[in-house]
Short mmCIF file of C-alpha atoms in Angstrom, two decimals:
data_model
loop_
_atom_site.label_atom_id
_atom_site.label_comp_id
_atom_site.label_asym_id
_atom_site.label_seq_id
_atom_site.Cartn_x
_atom_site.Cartn_y
_atom_site.Cartn_z
CA UNK A 235 0.00 0.00 0.00
CA UNK A 236 1.13 3.51 -0.68
CA UNK A 237 -0.11 7.02 -1.32
CA UNK A 238 -0.58 6.17 -5.03
CA UNK A 239 -2.94 3.30 -4.35
CA UNK A 240 -4.76 4.56 -1.25
CA UNK A 241 -5.30 8.26 -1.93
CA UNK A 242 -6.64 10.52 -4.67
CA UNK A 243 -6.61 14.31 -4.79
CA UNK A 244 -9.74 16.45 -4.86
CA UNK A 245 -8.68 17.58 -8.32
CA UNK A 246 -8.44 13.99 -9.57
CA UNK A 247 -11.82 13.24 -8.03
CA UNK A 248 -13.44 16.20 -9.75
CA UNK A 249 -11.99 15.10 -13.09
CA UNK A 250 -13.25 11.53 -12.63
CA UNK A 251 -16.80 12.05 -11.40
CA UNK A 252 -18.21 10.27 -14.45
CA UNK A 253 -15.57 7.57 -14.83
CA UNK A 254 -17.24 4.14 -15.05
CA UNK A 255 -16.41 1.71 -12.26
CA UNK A 256 -15.92 4.41 -9.63
CA UNK A 257 -18.38 4.92 -6.81
CA UNK A 258 -18.03 8.05 -4.69
CA UNK A 259 -19.22 7.60 -1.12
CA UNK A 260 -19.60 10.29 1.54
CA UNK A 261 -19.33 8.98 5.08
CA UNK A 262 -20.35 11.15 7.99
CA UNK A 263 -21.70 11.02 11.46
CA UNK A 264 -23.77 14.10 10.75
CA UNK A 265 -25.34 13.28 7.40
CA UNK A 266 -27.08 16.65 7.17
CA UNK A 267 -23.82 17.70 5.51
CA UNK A 268 -24.54 15.31 2.64
CA UNK A 269 -28.15 16.42 2.45
CA UNK A 270 -27.08 20.06 2.18
CA UNK A 271 -24.76 19.34 -0.74
CA UNK A 272 -22.29 16.64 -1.73
CA UNK A 273 -19.89 15.65 -4.49
CA UNK A 274 -21.97 14.99 -7.63
CA UNK A 275 -22.84 11.31 -7.93
CA UNK A 276 -21.83 10.41 -4.38
CA UNK A 277 -23.98 8.08 -2.28
CA UNK A 278 -24.00 8.44 1.50
CA UNK A 279 -23.19 6.15 4.35
CA UNK A 280 -24.33 7.18 7.81
CA UNK A 281 -21.73 6.28 10.44
CA UNK A 282 -24.37 5.63 13.07
CA UNK A 283 -27.33 4.05 11.32
CA UNK A 284 -25.46 2.20 8.57
CA UNK A 285 -22.18 1.14 10.14
CA UNK A 286 -23.14 0.27 13.74
CA UNK A 287 -25.15 -2.72 14.87
CA UNK A 288 -28.48 -1.38 16.15
CA UNK A 289 -28.50 -3.66 19.22
CA UNK A 290 -25.13 -5.11 20.13
CA UNK A 291 -22.24 -2.81 20.94
CA UNK A 292 -20.30 -3.58 17.81
CA UNK A 293 -20.18 -2.51 14.20
CA UNK A 294 -22.01 -4.22 11.34
CA UNK A 295 -21.06 -7.84 10.68
CA UNK A 296 -20.16 -9.45 7.36
CA UNK A 297 -23.81 -10.02 6.33
CA UNK A 298 -24.91 -6.53 7.38
CA UNK A 299 -22.02 -4.95 5.49
CA UNK A 300 -22.86 -6.96 2.36
CA UNK A 301 -26.52 -5.95 2.64
CA UNK A 302 -25.58 -2.28 3.05
CA UNK A 303 -23.34 -2.20 -0.01
CA UNK A 304 -25.84 -4.18 -2.08
CA UNK A 305 -28.57 -1.72 -1.16
CA UNK A 306 -26.34 1.27 -2.03
CA UNK A 307 -25.56 -0.23 -5.42
CA UNK A 308 -21.88 -0.95 -4.84
CA UNK A 309 -20.40 -4.11 -6.36
CA UNK A 310 -17.26 -6.02 -5.54
CA UNK A 311 -15.58 -4.83 -8.74
CA UNK A 312 -16.17 -1.13 -8.11
CA UNK A 313 -13.41 1.21 -7.02
CA UNK A 314 -14.84 2.97 -3.98
CA UNK A 315 -13.74 6.58 -3.45
CA UNK A 316 -14.47 7.67 0.13
CA UNK A 317 -14.59 11.14 1.62
CA UNK A 318 -16.30 12.92 4.48
CA UNK A 319 -16.28 15.67 7.06
CA UNK A 320 -14.22 15.88 10.25
CA UNK A 321 -10.98 15.71 8.27
CA UNK A 322 -12.02 12.34 6.82
CA UNK A 323 -12.26 10.62 10.22
CA UNK A 324 -15.39 8.71 9.35
CA UNK A 325 -14.31 8.13 5.77
CA UNK A 326 -11.08 6.60 7.10
CA UNK A 327 -13.17 4.53 9.50
CA UNK A 328 -15.28 3.27 6.58
CA UNK A 329 -12.09 2.65 4.59
CA UNK A 330 -10.95 0.39 7.42
CA UNK A 331 -14.29 -1.52 7.20
CA UNK A 332 -13.91 -1.94 3.43
CA UNK A 333 -10.44 -3.40 4.02
CA UNK A 334 -11.66 -5.51 6.93
CA UNK A 335 -14.38 -7.06 4.75
CA UNK A 336 -11.99 -7.60 1.85
CA UNK A 337 -12.96 -4.94 -0.68
CA UNK A 338 -10.19 -4.78 -3.31
CA UNK A 339 -10.21 -1.21 -4.57
CA UNK A 340 -10.87 1.57 -2.10
CA UNK A 341 -9.34 5.03 -1.83
CA UNK A 342 -9.74 8.23 0.16
CA UNK A 343 -10.05 11.72 -1.27
CA UNK A 344 -7.18 13.65 0.32
CA UNK A 345 -8.68 16.37 2.52
CA UNK A 346 -12.25 15.12 2.24
CA UNK A 347 -15.13 17.58 2.40
CA UNK A 348 -12.99 20.29 3.94
CA UNK A 349 -10.54 20.46 1.04
CA UNK A 350 -13.46 20.31 -1.39
CA UNK A 351 -15.14 23.21 0.44
CA UNK A 352 -12.00 25.35 0.78
CA UNK A 353 -11.27 24.81 -2.92
CA UNK A 354 -14.84 26.04 -3.59
CA UNK A 355 -15.58 22.98 -5.76
CA UNK A 356 -19.12 22.19 -6.85
CA UNK A 357 -21.74 20.41 -4.71
CA UNK A 358 -25.09 18.96 -5.66
CA UNK A 359 -28.22 18.06 -3.70
CA UNK A 360 -29.20 15.43 -6.28
CA UNK A 361 -29.21 11.94 -4.82
CA UNK A 362 -28.06 9.34 -7.36
CA UNK A 363 -30.13 6.26 -8.07
CA UNK A 364 -27.97 3.16 -8.27
CA UNK A 365 -29.23 -0.29 -9.14
CA UNK A 366 -29.00 -2.78 -6.30
CA UNK A 367 -26.17 -5.29 -6.40
CA UNK A 368 -25.41 -8.62 -4.76
CA UNK A 369 -22.33 -7.63 -2.84
CA UNK A 370 -20.32 -10.40 -1.22
CA UNK A 371 -18.30 -9.41 1.84
CA UNK A 372 -15.38 -11.56 2.92
CA UNK A 373 -14.80 -12.82 6.44
CA UNK A 374 -13.41 -10.01 8.62
CA UNK A 375 -9.65 -9.61 8.46
CA UNK A 376 -8.77 -9.53 12.15
CA UNK A 377 -5.17 -8.70 11.30
CA UNK A 378 -6.26 -5.05 11.30
CA UNK A 379 -8.67 -5.06 14.27
CA UNK A 380 -7.53 -5.17 17.90
CA UNK A 381 -9.68 -6.27 20.84
CA UNK A 382 -9.31 -5.30 24.48
CA UNK A 383 -7.43 -8.37 25.80
CA UNK A 384 -4.84 -7.96 23.10
CA UNK A 385 -4.49 -4.30 24.01
CA UNK A 386 -3.90 -5.07 27.67
CA UNK A 387 -1.28 -7.66 26.66
CA UNK A 388 0.37 -5.09 24.38
CA UNK A 389 1.24 -2.77 27.29
CA UNK A 390 5.01 -2.43 27.32
CA UNK A 391 5.30 -4.92 24.44
CA UNK A 392 3.86 -3.41 21.23
CA UNK A 393 3.59 0.15 20.00
CA UNK A 394 0.43 1.63 21.46
CA UNK A 395 -0.42 4.90 19.74
CA UNK A 396 -2.92 7.21 21.42
CA UNK A 397 -4.14 9.58 18.71
CA UNK A 398 -6.44 11.75 20.86
CA UNK A 399 -5.56 15.34 21.74
CA UNK A 400 -2.80 15.89 24.35
CA UNK A 401 -5.35 16.93 26.98
CA UNK A 402 -7.36 13.74 26.49
CA UNK A 403 -4.14 11.69 26.66
CA UNK A 404 -3.11 13.34 29.91
CA UNK A 405 -6.57 12.98 31.43
CA UNK A 406 -7.37 16.69 31.53
CA UNK A 407 -10.23 16.26 29.05
CA UNK A 408 -12.50 13.23 28.65
CA UNK A 409 -13.69 13.84 25.11
CA UNK A 410 -12.84 15.98 22.10
CA UNK A 411 -13.49 19.60 22.99
CA UNK A 412 -16.56 19.99 20.80
CA UNK A 413 -18.38 17.53 23.07
CA UNK A 414 -19.55 17.93 26.67
CA UNK A 415 -16.93 16.63 29.08
CA UNK A 416 -19.20 14.63 31.39
CA UNK A 417 -18.39 11.03 30.45
CA UNK A 418 -18.75 7.75 32.27
CA UNK A 419 -15.28 6.36 31.66
CA UNK A 420 -12.11 7.17 33.60
CA UNK A 421 -9.65 9.73 32.24
CA UNK A 422 -6.09 9.04 31.11
CA UNK A 423 -4.37 6.69 28.68
CA UNK A 424 -3.12 3.13 28.32
CA UNK A 425 0.27 2.85 30.07
CA UNK A 426 3.25 2.94 27.68
CA UNK A 427 1.14 4.44 24.85
CA UNK A 428 2.86 7.22 22.95
CA UNK A 429 0.87 10.36 22.20
CA UNK A 430 0.65 11.18 18.51
CA UNK A 431 -2.52 13.21 17.98
CA UNK A 432 -4.21 12.28 14.66
CA UNK A 433 -4.03 15.98 13.74
CA UNK A 434 -0.23 15.80 13.52
CA UNK A 435 -0.70 13.76 10.36
CA UNK A 436 -2.90 16.32 8.64
CA UNK A 437 -2.39 19.76 7.18
CA UNK A 438 -4.79 22.51 8.16
CA UNK A 439 -6.84 21.93 5.00
CA UNK A 440 -7.37 18.30 5.97
CA UNK A 441 -4.92 16.77 3.47
CA UNK A 442 -2.29 14.33 4.70
CA UNK A 443 1.25 15.52 5.25
CA UNK A 444 4.02 14.12 3.01
CA UNK A 445 5.39 10.64 3.65
CA UNK A 446 8.67 12.17 4.81
CA UNK A 447 6.93 14.43 7.31
CA UNK A 448 4.75 11.55 8.53
CA UNK A 449 7.68 9.19 9.01
CA UNK A 450 9.49 11.91 10.99
CA UNK A 451 6.49 12.59 13.25
CA UNK A 452 6.07 8.94 14.30
CA UNK A 453 9.82 8.38 14.53
CA UNK A 454 10.31 11.36 16.84
CA UNK A 455 7.35 10.27 18.96
CA UNK A 456 9.13 6.98 19.62
CA UNK A 457 7.30 4.53 17.37
CA UNK A 458 9.49 1.40 17.08
CA UNK A 459 9.32 0.19 13.48
CA UNK A 460 10.34 -3.34 14.46
CA UNK A 461 7.23 -3.84 16.62
CA UNK A 462 3.55 -4.38 15.91
CA UNK A 463 1.33 -1.35 16.41
CA UNK A 464 -2.14 -0.73 17.84
CA UNK A 465 -3.77 2.68 17.40
CA UNK A 466 -6.68 3.90 19.52
CA UNK A 467 -8.67 7.06 20.27
CA UNK A 468 -12.05 7.48 21.96
CA UNK A 469 -14.39 5.57 19.64
CA UNK A 470 -12.08 4.32 16.91
CA UNK A 471 -12.57 6.76 14.06
CA UNK A 472 -9.71 9.18 14.70
CA UNK A 473 -7.50 6.11 15.14
CA UNK A 474 -8.73 4.83 11.76
CA UNK A 475 -7.24 8.04 10.34
CA UNK A 476 -3.87 7.25 11.98
CA UNK A 477 -4.18 3.55 11.09
CA UNK A 478 -4.60 4.68 7.48
CA UNK A 479 -1.43 6.78 7.73
CA UNK A 480 0.68 4.03 9.27
CA UNK A 481 -0.59 1.09 7.24
CA UNK A 482 -1.74 2.53 3.93
CA UNK A 483 0.52 5.55 3.44
CA UNK A 484 3.70 4.54 5.27
CA UNK A 485 3.27 0.83 4.57
CA UNK A 486 3.95 -0.44 8.09
CA UNK A 487 3.18 -4.13 8.59
CA UNK A 488 0.94 -5.32 11.41
CA UNK A 489 -0.97 -2.19 12.35
CA UNK A 490 -4.30 -2.67 14.07
CA UNK A 491 -7.08 -0.28 14.97
CA UNK A 492 -8.57 -0.76 18.45
CA UNK A 493 -12.09 0.44 17.71
CA UNK A 494 -13.25 -0.17 21.28
CA UNK A 495 -10.79 2.59 22.15
CA UNK A 496 -11.09 4.74 25.23
CA UNK A 497 -14.87 4.38 25.66
CA UNK A 498 -14.21 0.68 26.25
CA UNK A 499 -10.78 0.74 27.88
CA UNK A 500 -11.64 3.59 30.25
CA UNK A 501 -14.68 1.62 31.44
CA UNK A 502 -12.91 -1.70 32.12
CA UNK A 503 -12.58 -2.82 35.72
CA UNK A 504 -9.06 -3.30 36.95
CA UNK A 505 -6.96 -2.34 33.93
CA UNK A 506 -4.00 -0.02 34.45
CA UNK A 507 -4.34 3.66 33.48
CA UNK A 508 -1.63 6.30 33.24
CA UNK A 509 -2.24 9.99 33.90
CA UNK A 510 -0.22 12.95 32.69
CA UNK A 511 1.75 13.75 29.58
CA UNK A 512 4.25 10.86 29.79
CA UNK A 513 3.56 7.33 28.48
CA UNK A 514 4.00 5.82 31.94
CA UNK A 515 5.33 2.42 32.97
CA UNK A 516 4.06 -1.06 32.16
CA UNK B 129 -33.07 5.77 1.53
CA UNK B 130 -33.57 2.56 3.46
CA UNK B 131 -31.00 1.13 5.77
CA UNK B 132 -30.39 -2.34 7.17
CA UNK B 133 -30.03 -0.87 10.61
CA UNK B 134 -32.85 1.00 12.32
CA UNK B 135 -32.28 4.53 13.47
CA UNK B 136 -31.48 4.11 17.14
CA UNK B 137 -28.80 5.56 19.34
CA UNK B 138 -25.59 3.58 19.51
CA UNK B 139 -23.77 2.75 22.69
CA UNK B 140 -21.12 5.39 22.26
CA UNK B 141 -21.83 8.88 21.02
CA UNK B 142 -19.78 9.72 17.99
CA UNK B 143 -16.95 12.16 17.87
CA UNK B 144 -18.43 14.39 15.19
CA UNK B 145 -19.54 17.84 16.19
CA UNK B 146 -23.22 18.28 17.01
CA UNK B 147 -25.42 20.95 15.41
CA UNK B 148 -23.62 24.18 16.25
CA UNK B 149 -26.71 26.39 16.30
CA UNK B 150 -28.73 24.14 18.59
CA UNK B 151 -29.31 25.40 22.13
CA UNK B 152 -27.01 23.97 24.79
CA UNK B 153 -28.39 20.57 25.79
CA UNK B 154 -30.09 20.67 29.20
CA UNK B 155 -27.75 17.90 30.35
CA UNK B 156 -24.79 20.29 30.11
CA UNK B 157 -23.83 21.46 33.58
CA UNK B 158 -22.40 24.98 33.25
CA UNK B 159 -21.00 24.77 36.77
CA UNK B 160 -18.64 22.11 35.38
CA UNK B 161 -18.24 22.86 31.68
CA UNK B 162 -16.08 25.56 30.07
CA UNK B 163 -17.93 26.55 26.92
CA UNK B 164 -16.20 28.65 24.26
CA UNK B 165 -18.77 29.89 21.78
CA UNK B 166 -19.32 32.68 19.31
CA UNK B 167 -19.86 33.77 15.71
CA UNK B 168 -17.70 33.78 12.61
CA UNK B 169 -18.15 36.95 10.57
CA UNK B 170 -16.55 38.23 7.38
CA UNK B 171 -15.10 41.70 6.77
CA UNK B 172 -18.61 43.02 6.02
CA UNK B 173 -19.87 41.73 9.37
CA UNK B 174 -21.95 39.01 7.76
CA UNK B 175 -22.27 35.58 9.36
CA UNK B 176 -20.03 32.94 7.79
CA UNK B 177 -21.53 29.46 7.80
CA UNK B 178 -19.55 26.41 6.77
CA UNK B 179 -16.29 27.75 8.22
CA UNK B 180 -13.89 25.21 9.75
CA UNK B 181 -13.34 26.45 13.28
CA UNK B 182 -10.60 24.78 15.28
CA UNK B 183 -9.60 24.98 18.92
CA UNK B 184 -5.86 24.94 19.63
CA UNK B 185 -4.48 24.38 23.11
CA UNK B 186 -1.91 26.49 24.96
CA UNK B 187 0.92 24.88 22.98
CA UNK B 188 -0.82 25.46 19.65
CA UNK B 189 -1.83 21.80 19.34
CA UNK B 190 -5.12 20.92 17.65
CA UNK B 191 -7.84 19.99 20.13
CA UNK B 192 -11.09 20.07 18.18
CA UNK B 193 -12.75 21.33 15.04
CA UNK B 194 -16.35 22.16 14.19
CA UNK B 195 -18.13 23.56 11.15
CA UNK B 196 -19.94 26.83 11.85
CA UNK B 197 -23.72 26.74 11.49
CA UNK B 198 -25.47 28.70 8.70
CA UNK B 199 -25.72 31.53 11.27
CA UNK B 200 -21.96 31.39 11.80
CA UNK B 201 -22.22 29.85 15.27
CA UNK B 202 -19.60 27.54 16.78
CA UNK B 203 -19.17 26.00 20.23
CA UNK B 204 -16.50 24.08 22.12
CA UNK B 205 -16.42 22.34 25.48
CA UNK B 206 -12.93 22.96 26.83
CA UNK B 207 -11.31 23.53 30.20
CA UNK B 208 -10.28 26.76 31.95
CA UNK B 209 -7.06 28.18 30.46
CA UNK B 210 -5.51 29.68 27.33
CA UNK B 211 -6.81 28.61 23.93
CA UNK B 212 -6.70 29.82 20.36
CA UNK B 213 -9.73 29.67 18.11
CA UNK B 214 -8.92 29.65 14.41
CA UNK B 215 -11.27 29.63 11.41
CA UNK B 216 -10.71 28.68 7.77
CA UNK B 217 -13.37 29.49 5.20
CA UNK B 218 -14.07 30.34 1.59
CA UNK B 219 -14.08 33.96 2.80
CA UNK B 220 -10.62 33.80 4.32
CA UNK B 221 -9.13 32.93 7.68
CA UNK B 222 -8.90 34.43 11.16
CA UNK B 223 -7.90 33.61 14.71
CA UNK B 224 -8.32 34.83 18.27
CA UNK B 225 -6.69 34.02 21.63
CA UNK B 226 -9.12 33.20 24.43
CA UNK B 227 -8.58 33.04 28.19
CA UNK B 228 -11.42 30.78 29.13
CA UNK B 229 -13.03 30.43 32.55
CA UNK B 230 -15.66 27.96 33.69
CA UNK B 231 -19.10 28.74 32.27
CA UNK B 232 -19.85 30.34 28.90
CA UNK B 233 -17.08 32.32 27.14
CA UNK B 234 -18.40 34.26 24.13
CA UNK B 235 -16.14 35.51 21.36
CA UNK B 236 -16.49 37.09 17.91
CA UNK B 237 -14.16 35.73 15.25
CA UNK B 238 -13.58 37.71 12.07
CA UNK B 239 -12.24 36.14 8.90
CA UNK B 240 -10.71 37.99 5.99
CA UNK B 241 -8.61 37.12 2.98
CA UNK B 242 -4.94 37.68 3.61
#
């Protein structure tokens, strides 16, 4: 994986809106953004209603994912071009799902909605009609998904990368600062995790920094290239963004996203937690 | 558009910013929260909706980002201390330093082309 295979520019996207075999997909938590105007031809995926199981605390399973893509008119052969708001957090999260369920060709638009907006590119309110397909999802690739027991065992052993803001890492804030701070879980971070906020990987316009800059950021933060890596945040979407950087742009092997993230870890009974700006001891 | 999943709340609230022009939820305890809120306006004093407003901490590190409402409104839940609020938009950029205290801190943020 590399920048050439995993990423397209907004300019490329605009020039390829009508190219056969491409499906543009906007992924957001707040889908009113899509409803107010989106990239022409793009279908939408709602992070909450489409990608989460409505009952169990988990995301959609293999059958649910296949049903979703079939209903949206996406086939296994299509090249899926993802973008969204929040600096592509949810688009990166969906990208991770597409990889998890074995979709071959999937890419992100560098900068997502923000870059599109700042470039003053065209939006439409027209919702495309796509014929239903019979999408077949593969069994989940658990090489890219971490679960809690594995995370606890990784303390002091693997690279743990906390991609939340420094104040969330230290335990001074419990959630991103656009959300109320009253939360049920404990504050802090997983001991021995290094702090590399997701935002370090992005330019102000939402595009990714260059491979050289990215490699330098993680190197200086203490990421050990010889070890396996697990990225986490609060609910797993900001860490999808960093997972994308490490695995898809920088080509690191064995990078997992811990989607349970701090909402799960910070609620577990008995697990160790570190407070303050330092990684802490195992 | 139909969906395989029904529209119910999930176990964990998402990280995306809520509607910026909505009133503060009644569950928000202003004795505990430090709210930084205000309007984005352009050089003509008109509200700028769709601006990307980000909150930077005392060291200049990104903390959060929201999109201003059609009325130009934005809102953050921070902690007492020094912050910078910065906006990017089609109408230009702007930023403002804020010394926030517990409760509601209101600011006016002007954007202009450089």
